[in-house]
Coordinates of C-alpha atoms and ligand atoms in Angstrom, one line a residue:
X185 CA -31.3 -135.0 226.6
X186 CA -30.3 -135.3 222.8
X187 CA -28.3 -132.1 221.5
X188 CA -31.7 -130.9 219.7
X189 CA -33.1 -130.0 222.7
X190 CA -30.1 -128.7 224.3
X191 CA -29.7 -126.1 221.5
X192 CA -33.8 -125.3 221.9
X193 CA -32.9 -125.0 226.1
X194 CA -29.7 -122.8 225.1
X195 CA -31.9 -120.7 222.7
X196 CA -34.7 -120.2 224.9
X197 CA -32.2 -119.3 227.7
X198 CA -31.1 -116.0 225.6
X199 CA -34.0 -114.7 224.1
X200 CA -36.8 -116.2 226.6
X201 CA -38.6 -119.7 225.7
X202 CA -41.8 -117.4 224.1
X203 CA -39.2 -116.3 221.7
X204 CA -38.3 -120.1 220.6
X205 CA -41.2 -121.3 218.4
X206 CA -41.4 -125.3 217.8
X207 CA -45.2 -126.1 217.6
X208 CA -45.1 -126.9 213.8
X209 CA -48.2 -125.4 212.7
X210 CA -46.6 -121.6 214.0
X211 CA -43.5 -122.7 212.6
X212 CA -45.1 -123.5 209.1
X213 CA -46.2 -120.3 208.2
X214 CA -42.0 -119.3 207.9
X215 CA -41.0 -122.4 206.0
X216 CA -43.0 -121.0 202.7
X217 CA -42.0 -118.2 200.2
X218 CA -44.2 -115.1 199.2
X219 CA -44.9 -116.8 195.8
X220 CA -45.3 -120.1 197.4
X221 CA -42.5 -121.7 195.1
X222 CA -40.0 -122.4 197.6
X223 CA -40.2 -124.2 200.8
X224 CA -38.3 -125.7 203.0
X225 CA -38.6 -127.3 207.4
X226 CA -36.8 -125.3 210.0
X227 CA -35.4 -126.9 212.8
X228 CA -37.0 -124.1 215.2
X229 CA -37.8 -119.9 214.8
X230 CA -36.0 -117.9 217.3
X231 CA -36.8 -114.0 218.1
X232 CA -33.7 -112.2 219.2
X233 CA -34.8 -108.8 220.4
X234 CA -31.4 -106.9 220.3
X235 CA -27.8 -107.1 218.5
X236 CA -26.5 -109.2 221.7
X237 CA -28.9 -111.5 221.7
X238 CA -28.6 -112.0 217.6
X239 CA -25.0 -112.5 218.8
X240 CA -25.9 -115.2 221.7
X241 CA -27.8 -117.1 218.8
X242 CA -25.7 -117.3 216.4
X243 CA -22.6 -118.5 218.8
X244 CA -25.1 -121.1 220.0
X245 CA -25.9 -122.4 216.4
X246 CA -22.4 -122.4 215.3
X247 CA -21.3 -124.6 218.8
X248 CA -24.1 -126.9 217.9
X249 CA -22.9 -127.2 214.0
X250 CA -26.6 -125.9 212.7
X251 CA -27.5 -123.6 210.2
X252 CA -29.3 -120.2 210.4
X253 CA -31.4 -118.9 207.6
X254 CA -32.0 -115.3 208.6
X255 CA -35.7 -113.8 207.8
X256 CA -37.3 -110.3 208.0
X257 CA -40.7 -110.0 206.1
X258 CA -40.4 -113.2 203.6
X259 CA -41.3 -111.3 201.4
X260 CA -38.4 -111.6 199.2
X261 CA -39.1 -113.2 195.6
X262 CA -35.3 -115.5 195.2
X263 CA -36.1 -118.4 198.1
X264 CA -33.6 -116.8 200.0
X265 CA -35.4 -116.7 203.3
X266 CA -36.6 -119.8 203.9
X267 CA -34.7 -122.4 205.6
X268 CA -32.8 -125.4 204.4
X269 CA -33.9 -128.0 206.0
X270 CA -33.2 -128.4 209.8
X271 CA -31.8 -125.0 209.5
X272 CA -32.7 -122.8 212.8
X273 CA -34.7 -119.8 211.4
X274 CA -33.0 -116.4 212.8
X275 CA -36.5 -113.9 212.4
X276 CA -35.8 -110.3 212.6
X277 CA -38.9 -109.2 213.9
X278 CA -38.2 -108.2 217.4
X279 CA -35.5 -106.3 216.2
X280 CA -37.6 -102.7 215.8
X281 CA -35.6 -100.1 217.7
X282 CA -36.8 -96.5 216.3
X283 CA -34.4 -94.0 217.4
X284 CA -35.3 -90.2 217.4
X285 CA -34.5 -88.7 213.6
X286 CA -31.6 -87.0 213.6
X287 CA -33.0 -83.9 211.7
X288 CA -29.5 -82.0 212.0
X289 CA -28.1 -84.9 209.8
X290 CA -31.3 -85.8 208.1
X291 CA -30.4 -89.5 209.4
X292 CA -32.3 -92.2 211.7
X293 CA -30.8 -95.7 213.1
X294 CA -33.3 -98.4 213.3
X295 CA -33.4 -102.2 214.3
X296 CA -32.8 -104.3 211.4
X297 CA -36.5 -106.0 212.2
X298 CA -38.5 -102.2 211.2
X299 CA -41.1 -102.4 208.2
X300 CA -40.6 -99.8 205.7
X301 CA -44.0 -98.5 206.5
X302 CA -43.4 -98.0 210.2
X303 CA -39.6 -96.1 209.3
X304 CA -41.5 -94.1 206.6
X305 CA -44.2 -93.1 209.8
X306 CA -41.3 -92.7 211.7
X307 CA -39.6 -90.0 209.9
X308 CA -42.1 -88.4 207.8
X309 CA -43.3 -86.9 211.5
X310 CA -40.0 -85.2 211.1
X311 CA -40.4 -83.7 207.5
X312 CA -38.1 -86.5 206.1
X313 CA -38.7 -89.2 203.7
X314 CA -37.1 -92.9 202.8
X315 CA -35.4 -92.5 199.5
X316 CA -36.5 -96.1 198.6
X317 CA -40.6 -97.4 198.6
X318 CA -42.1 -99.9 196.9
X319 CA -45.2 -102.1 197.5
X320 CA -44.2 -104.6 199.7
X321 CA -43.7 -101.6 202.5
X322 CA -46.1 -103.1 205.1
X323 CA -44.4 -106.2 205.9
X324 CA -40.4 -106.0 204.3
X325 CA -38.0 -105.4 206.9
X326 CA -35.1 -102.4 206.3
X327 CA -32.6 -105.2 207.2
X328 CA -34.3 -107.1 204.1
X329 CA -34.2 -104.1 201.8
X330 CA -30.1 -103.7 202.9
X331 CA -29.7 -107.4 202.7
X332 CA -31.0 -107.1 199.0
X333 CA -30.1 -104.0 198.1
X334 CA -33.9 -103.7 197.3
X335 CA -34.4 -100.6 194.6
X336 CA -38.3 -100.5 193.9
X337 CA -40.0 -97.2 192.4
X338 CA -37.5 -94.5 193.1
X339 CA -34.4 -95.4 192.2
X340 CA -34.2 -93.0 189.3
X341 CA -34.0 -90.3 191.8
X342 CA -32.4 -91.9 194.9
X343 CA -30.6 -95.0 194.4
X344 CA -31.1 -98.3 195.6
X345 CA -30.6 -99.2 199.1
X346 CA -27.5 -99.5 199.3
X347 CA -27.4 -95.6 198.7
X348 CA -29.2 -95.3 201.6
X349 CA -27.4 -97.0 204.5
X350 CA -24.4 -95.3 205.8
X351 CA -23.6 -97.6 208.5
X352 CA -24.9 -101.0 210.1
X353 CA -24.3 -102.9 213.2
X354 CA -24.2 -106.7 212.4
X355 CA -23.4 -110.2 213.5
X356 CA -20.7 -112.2 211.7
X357 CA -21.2 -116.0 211.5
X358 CA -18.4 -116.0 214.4
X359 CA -21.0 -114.3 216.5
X360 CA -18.4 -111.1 216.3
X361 CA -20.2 -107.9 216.1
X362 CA -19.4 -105.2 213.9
X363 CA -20.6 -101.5 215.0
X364 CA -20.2 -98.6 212.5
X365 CA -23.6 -95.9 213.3
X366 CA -22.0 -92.6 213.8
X367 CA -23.6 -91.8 209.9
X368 CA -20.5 -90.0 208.4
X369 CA -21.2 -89.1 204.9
X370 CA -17.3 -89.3 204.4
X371 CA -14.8 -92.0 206.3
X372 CA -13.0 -94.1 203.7
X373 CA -11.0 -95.9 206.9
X374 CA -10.4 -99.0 204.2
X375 CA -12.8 -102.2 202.8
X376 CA -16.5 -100.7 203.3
X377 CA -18.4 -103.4 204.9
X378 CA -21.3 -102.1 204.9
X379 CA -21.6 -101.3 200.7
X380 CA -20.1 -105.4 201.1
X381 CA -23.3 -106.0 203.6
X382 CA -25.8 -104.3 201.3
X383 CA -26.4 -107.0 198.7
X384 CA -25.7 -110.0 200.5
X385 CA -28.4 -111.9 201.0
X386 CA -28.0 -112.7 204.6
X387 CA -25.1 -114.8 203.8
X388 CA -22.0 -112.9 205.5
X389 CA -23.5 -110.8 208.4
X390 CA -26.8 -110.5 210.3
X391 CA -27.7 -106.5 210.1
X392 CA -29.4 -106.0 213.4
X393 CA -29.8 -102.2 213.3
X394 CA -28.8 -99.4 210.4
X395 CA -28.1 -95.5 210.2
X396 CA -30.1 -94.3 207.3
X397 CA -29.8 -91.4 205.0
X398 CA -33.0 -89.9 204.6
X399 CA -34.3 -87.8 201.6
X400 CA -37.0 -84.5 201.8
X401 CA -40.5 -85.3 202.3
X402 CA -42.2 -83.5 199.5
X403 CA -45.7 -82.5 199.7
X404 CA -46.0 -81.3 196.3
X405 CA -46.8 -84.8 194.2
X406 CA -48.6 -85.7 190.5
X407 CA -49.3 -88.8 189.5
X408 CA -49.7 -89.5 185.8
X409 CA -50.7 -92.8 183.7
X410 CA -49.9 -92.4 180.6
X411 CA -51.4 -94.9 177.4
X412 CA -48.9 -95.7 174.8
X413 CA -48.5 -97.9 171.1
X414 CA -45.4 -99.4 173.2
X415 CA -42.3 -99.5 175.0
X416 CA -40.1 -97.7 172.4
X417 CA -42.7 -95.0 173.2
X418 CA -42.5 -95.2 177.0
X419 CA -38.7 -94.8 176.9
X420 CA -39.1 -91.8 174.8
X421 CA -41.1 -89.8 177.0
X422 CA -39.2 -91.3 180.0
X423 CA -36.7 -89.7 178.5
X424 CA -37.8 -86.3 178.0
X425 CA -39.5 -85.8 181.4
X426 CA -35.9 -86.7 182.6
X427 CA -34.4 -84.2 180.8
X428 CA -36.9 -81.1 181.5
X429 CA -37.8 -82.6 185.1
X430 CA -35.8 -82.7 188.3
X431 CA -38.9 -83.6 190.5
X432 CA -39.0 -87.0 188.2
X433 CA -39.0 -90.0 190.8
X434 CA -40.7 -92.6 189.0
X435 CA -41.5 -94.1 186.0
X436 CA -42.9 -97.3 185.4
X437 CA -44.1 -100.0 182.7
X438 CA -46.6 -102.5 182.0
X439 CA -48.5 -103.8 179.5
X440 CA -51.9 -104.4 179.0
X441 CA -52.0 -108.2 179.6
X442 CA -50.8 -107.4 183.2
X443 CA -53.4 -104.9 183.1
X444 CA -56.0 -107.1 182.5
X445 CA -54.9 -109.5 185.4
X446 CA -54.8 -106.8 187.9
X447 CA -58.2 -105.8 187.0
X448 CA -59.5 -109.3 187.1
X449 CA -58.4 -109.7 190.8
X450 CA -59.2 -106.0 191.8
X451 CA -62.2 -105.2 189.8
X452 CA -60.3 -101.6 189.1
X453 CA -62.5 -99.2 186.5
X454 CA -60.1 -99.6 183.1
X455 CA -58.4 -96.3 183.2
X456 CA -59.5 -95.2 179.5
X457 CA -62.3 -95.7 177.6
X458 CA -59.9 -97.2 175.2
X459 CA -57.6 -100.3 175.8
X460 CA -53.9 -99.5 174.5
X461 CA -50.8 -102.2 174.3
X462 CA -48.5 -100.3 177.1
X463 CA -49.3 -98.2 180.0
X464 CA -46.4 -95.6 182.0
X465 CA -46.9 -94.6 185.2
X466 CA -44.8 -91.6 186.6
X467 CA -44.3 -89.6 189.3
X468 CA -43.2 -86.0 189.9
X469 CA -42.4 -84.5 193.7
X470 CA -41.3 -81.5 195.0
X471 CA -42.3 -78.6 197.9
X472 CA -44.9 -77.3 195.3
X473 CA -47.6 -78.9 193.0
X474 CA -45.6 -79.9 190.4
X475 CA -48.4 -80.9 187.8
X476 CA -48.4 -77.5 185.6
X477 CA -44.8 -79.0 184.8
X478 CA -45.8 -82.3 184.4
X479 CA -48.3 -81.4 182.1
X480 CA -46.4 -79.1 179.7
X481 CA -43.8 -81.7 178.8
X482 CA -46.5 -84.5 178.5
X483 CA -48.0 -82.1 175.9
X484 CA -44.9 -82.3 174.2
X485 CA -44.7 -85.9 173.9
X486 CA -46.3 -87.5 171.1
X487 CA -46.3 -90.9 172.0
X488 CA -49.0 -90.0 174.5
X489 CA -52.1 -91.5 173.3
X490 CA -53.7 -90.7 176.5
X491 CA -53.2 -89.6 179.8
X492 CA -54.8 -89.1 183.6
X493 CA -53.3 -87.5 186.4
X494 CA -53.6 -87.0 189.5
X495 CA -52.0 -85.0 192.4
X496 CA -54.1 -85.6 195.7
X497 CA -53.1 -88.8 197.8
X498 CA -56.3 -90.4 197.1
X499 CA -55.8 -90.2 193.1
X500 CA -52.5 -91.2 193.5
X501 CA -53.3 -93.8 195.1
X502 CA -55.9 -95.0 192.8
X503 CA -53.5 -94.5 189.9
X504 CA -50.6 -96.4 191.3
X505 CA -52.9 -99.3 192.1
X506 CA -52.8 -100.5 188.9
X507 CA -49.1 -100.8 189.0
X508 CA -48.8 -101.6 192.5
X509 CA -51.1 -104.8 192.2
X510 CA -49.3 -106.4 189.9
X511 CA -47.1 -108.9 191.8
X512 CA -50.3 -109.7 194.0
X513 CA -52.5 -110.2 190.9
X514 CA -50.4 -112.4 189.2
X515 CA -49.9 -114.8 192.5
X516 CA -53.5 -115.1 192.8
X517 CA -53.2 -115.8 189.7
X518 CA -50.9 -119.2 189.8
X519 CA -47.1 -119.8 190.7
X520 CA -44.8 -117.9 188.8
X521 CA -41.9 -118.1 187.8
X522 CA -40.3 -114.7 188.4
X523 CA -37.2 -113.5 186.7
X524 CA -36.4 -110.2 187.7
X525 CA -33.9 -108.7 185.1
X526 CA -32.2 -105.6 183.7
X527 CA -30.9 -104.5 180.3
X528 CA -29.2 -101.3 178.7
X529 CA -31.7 -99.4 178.3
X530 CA -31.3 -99.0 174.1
X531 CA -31.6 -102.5 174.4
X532 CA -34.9 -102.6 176.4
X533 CA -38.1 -102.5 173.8
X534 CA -36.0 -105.1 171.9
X535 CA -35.9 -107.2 175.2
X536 CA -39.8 -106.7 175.6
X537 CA -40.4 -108.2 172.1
X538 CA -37.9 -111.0 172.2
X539 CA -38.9 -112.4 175.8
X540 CA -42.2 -113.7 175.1
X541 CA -41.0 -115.3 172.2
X542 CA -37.9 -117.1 173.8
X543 CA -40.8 -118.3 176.8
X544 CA -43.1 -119.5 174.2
X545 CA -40.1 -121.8 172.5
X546 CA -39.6 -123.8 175.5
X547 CA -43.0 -123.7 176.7
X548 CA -45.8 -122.7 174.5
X549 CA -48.4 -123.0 176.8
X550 CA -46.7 -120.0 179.5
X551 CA -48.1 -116.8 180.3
X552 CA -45.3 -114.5 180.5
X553 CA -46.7 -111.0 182.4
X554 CA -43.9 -107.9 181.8
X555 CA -43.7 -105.1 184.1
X556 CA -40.7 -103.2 185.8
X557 CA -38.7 -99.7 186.3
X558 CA -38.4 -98.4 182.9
X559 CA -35.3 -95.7 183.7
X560 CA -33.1 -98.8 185.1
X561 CA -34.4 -101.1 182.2
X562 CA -35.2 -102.8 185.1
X563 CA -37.8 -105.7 183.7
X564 CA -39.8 -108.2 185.6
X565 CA -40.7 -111.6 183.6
X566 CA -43.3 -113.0 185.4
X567 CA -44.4 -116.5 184.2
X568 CA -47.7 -118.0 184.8
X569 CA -48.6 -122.1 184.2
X570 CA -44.9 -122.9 183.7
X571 CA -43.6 -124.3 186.9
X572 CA -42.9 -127.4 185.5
X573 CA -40.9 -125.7 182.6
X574 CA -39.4 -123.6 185.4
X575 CA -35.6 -124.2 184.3
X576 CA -36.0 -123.9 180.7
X577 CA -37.8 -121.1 181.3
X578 CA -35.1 -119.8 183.4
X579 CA -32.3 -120.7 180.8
X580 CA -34.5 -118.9 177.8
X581 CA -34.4 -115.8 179.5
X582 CA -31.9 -115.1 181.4
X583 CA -29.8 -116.3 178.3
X584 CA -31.2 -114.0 176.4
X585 CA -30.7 -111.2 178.8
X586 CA -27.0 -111.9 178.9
X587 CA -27.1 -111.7 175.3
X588 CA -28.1 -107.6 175.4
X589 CA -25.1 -107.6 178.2
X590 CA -28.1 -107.4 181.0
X591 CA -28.7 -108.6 184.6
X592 CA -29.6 -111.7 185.4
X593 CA -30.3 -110.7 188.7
X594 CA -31.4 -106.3 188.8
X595 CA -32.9 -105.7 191.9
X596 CA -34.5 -109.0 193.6
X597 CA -31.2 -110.8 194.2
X598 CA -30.2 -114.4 193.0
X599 CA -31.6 -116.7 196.4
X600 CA -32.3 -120.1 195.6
X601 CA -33.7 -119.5 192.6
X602 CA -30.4 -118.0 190.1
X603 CA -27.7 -119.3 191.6
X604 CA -26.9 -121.8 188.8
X605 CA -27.3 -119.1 186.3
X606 CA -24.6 -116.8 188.4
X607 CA -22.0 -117.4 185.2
X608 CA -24.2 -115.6 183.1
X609 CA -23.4 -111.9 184.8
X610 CA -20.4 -112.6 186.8
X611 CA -17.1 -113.5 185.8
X612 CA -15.3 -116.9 187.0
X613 CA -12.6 -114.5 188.5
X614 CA -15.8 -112.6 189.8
X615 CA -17.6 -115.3 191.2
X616 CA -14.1 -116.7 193.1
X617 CA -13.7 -113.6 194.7
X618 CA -17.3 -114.2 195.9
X619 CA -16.4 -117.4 196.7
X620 CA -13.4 -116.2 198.8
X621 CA -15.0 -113.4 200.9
X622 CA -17.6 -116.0 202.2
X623 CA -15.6 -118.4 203.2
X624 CA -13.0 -115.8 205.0
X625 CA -16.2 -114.2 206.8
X626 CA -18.2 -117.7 207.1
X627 CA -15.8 -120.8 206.3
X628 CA -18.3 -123.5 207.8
X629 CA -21.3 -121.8 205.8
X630 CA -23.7 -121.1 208.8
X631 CA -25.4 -118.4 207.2
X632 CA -28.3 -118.9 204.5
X633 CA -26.3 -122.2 203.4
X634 CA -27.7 -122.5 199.7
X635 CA -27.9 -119.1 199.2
X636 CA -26.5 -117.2 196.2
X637 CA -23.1 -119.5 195.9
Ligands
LIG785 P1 -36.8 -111.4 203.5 O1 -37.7 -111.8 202.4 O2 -37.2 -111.9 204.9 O3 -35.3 -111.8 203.2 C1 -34.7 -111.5 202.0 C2 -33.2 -111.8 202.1 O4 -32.6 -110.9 203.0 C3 -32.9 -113.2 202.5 O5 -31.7 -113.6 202.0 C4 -32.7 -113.0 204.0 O6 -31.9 -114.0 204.6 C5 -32.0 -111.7 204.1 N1 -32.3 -110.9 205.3 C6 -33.4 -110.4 205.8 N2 -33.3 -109.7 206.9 C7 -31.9 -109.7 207.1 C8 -31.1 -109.0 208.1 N3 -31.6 -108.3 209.1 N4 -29.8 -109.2 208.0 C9 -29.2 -110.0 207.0 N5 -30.0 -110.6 206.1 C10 -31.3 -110.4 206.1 N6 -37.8 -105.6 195.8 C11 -37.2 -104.6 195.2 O7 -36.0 -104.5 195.1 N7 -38.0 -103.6 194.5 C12 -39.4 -103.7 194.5 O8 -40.0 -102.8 193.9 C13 -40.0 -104.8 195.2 N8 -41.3 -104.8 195.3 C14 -41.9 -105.9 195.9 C15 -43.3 -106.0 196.0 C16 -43.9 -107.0 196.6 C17 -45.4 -107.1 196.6 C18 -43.1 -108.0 197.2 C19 -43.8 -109.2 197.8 C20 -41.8 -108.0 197.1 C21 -41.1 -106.9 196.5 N9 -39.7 -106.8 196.5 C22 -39.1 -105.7 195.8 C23 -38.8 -107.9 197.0 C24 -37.8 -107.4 198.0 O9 -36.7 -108.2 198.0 C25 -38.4 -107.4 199.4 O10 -39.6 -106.9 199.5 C26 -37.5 -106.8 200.5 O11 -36.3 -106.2 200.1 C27 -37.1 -108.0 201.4 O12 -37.3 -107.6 202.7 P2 -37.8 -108.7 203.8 O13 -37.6 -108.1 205.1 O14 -39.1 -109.2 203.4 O15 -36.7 -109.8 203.6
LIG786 C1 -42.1 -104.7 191.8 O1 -41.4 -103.9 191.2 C2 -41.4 -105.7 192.6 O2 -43.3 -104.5 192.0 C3 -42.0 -107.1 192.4 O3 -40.0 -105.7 192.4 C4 -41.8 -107.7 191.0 O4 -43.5 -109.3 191.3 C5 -42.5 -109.0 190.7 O5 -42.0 -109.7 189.9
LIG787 ZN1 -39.4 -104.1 191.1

């Protein structure tokens, strides 16, 4: 027997042989990125079902000296979860223990394996909400979102994930497990692993189930698109509604080249008769109908050169479409290059201008496609037919991110696909301490080898 199979025999003996997946053609369809720019072979996919079993797994790697690439719903946009190759591929999808909500609290703990749109079913029976959403909510995994610190579309109002969690139970590469789920708001008992967790791209701990903090479900939503001359504009009124409204939970940018896209793969109605260069998106919630509200400080706003909105699910729905197919439409479109980044937010129509022409100086012949989270300045540089140009296009723009004192890396993470650029928003003294911390909770690199550092 050669020590492949004995680790496939040990595997198989803690989370059953059905959970052990070697026929290559199942195994295939983890080894590939959402975006389809970053592959790699896994050695096997193994389905632990509970936080002891994780535990079991990852002991039996680490005896057998191989790798573990941990993956929820792949659908994370850096190459961090898929494997290196030979790596064993840890999936989280068995891992989808619901507990009852804890309305007292307003908390819930879940397995790290739960889709977003399951925990938002979960609690919204209860008359709670998930603070964070976003589009990929049918297949990305809570342990992803905490991994990432995902943000998405209301982080103007809640915070990112990391906001969110208030405790974790995980597996360090030892196979140790750490347990914190009682949810206290307050315990500052020393080093917060789990804020150190949040953020860490699978590469110090395995989150196998999470206490959440959950947020009021409001009933009362509106919906408006709003047509503008550009993003000087949007910030503007981003501002504003800010100021005059606490129900403000989104607010969101794109252009009308993106526009265009989306309605080329979704054959969407164009939302005005008349085609304009940028195009916000926000949302208002609260018990009530907050639209009257909406609408009285839109009509103070003269940057709006037109305006729709919406407050039943179905308009919503149709009016978030256009923002929401964006990543989608732009795949369908061609392998991008994605470079998701941030900038002060002073600095952020200045960004929009500059970026296309600091793509088209390395490669003229790219389609760069801008959309993001206006209040966080939070942009995402999309680039179609530049694969090949991929690291000059990479350089161009995240340099000239750093250059406004941005993020090379705002909500997305740094995977595969930054970590050479990590110098540009970290420190040296920064990116030792890093360095430290992984190889005091992981010194032989068993955990997403490859990823981040
Ligand atoms: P995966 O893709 O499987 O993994 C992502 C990373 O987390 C990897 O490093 C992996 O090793 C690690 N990981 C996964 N599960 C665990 C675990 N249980 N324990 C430890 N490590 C783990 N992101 C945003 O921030 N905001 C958005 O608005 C947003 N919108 C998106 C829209 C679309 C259409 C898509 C495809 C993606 C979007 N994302 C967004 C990307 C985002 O990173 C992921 O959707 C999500 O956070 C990742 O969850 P996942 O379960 O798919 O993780
Ligand atoms: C979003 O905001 C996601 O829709 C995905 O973060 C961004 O596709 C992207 O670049
Ligand atoms: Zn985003």
């Amino acid at each position: 027997m050669t020590s492949t199979t004995s680790l496939e025999e040990r595997l198989a003996s803690i989370v059953g042989a059905a959970h052990v997946l070697v026929d290559r053609d199942v195994v295939a369809s983890y080894e590939t990125d959402w975006t389809g720019r970053f592959r790699g072979r896994a050695h096997c996919v193994v389905r632990p079902a509970d936080t002891n079993e994780v535990a079991d797994v990852v002991r039996a790697c680490g005896a057998a000296g191989v790798s573990i690439c941990v993956q929820g719903g792949n659908t994370g946009l850096v190459g961090a979860s898929v494997p290196v190759d030979g790596a064993v591929l840890l999936s989280t999808t068995r891992l989808t223990r619901l507990d009852p909500v804890d309305v007292v609290s307003a908390q819930v703990t879940v397995g790290g394996g739960v889709t977003l749109a399951a925990l938002q079913q979960h609690v919204r029976a209860s008359g709670l909400d998930v603070g964070v959403d976003f589009a990929a909510r049918e297949s990305c995994t809570v342990g992803g979102m905490v991994a990432t610190n995902a943000g998405g579309e209301r982080v103007l109002r809640y915070g990112t994930m990391r906001a969110q969690v208030l405790g974790v139970e995980a597996v360090l590469a030892d196979g140790s497990m750490v347990s914190r789920l009682a949810g206290l708001p307050k315990d500052n008992t020393g080093y917060d692993l789990v804020s150190l967790l949040a953020g860490s791209e699978g590469t110090l701990g395995i989150i196998a189930a999470l206490r959440l903090r959950l947020v009021p479900l409001q009933p009362g939503r509106s919906v408006a698109l709003i047509a503008l001359a550009d993003t000087a504009a949007a910030v503007s009124v981003v501002r504003r509604l800010r100021e005059r409204l606490p129900s403000l939970e989104a607010a969101e940018l794109f252009f009308a080249d993106g526009l265009a896209l989306v309605r080329e793969k979704t054959h969407l109605a164009p939302p005005f008769p008349t085609e304009r260069p940028a195009y916000l998106l926000v949302e208002c919630a609260q018990a009530t109908d907050p639209t009257d509200d909406l609408l009285a400080v839109l009509e103070d706003c003269p940057e709006v050169a037109d305006a729709t909105v919406a407050s039943d699910p179905r308009g919503r729905h149709a009016l978030w479409a256009y923002r929401e197919s964006h990543t989608e439409s732009i795949n369908a479109a061609g392998v991008p290059v994605k470079l998701d980044v941030s900038v002060p937010l002073p600095a952020l129509a200045d960004a929009v201008a500059a970026l296309p022409k600091a793509i088209a100086a390395v490669a003229p012949k790219a389609r760069p496609i801008l959309f993001g989270h206006v209040n966080e300045g939070n942009l995402h540089v999309n680039v179609l037919d530049a694969v090949d140009r991929a690291e000059d296009v990479s350089a161009a723009v995240l340099r000239l991110v750093a250059s406004y004192d941005g993020s090379i890396s705002a909500e997305h993470g740094v995977g595969r696909a930054k970590r050479e650029w990590l110098h540009l928003s970290r420190s040296p003294a920064e990116i030792a301490v890093m360095r430290t911390i992984k190889n005091a909770l992981d010194p032989a690199g068993l955990l997403n080898p490859g990823v981040l550092l």
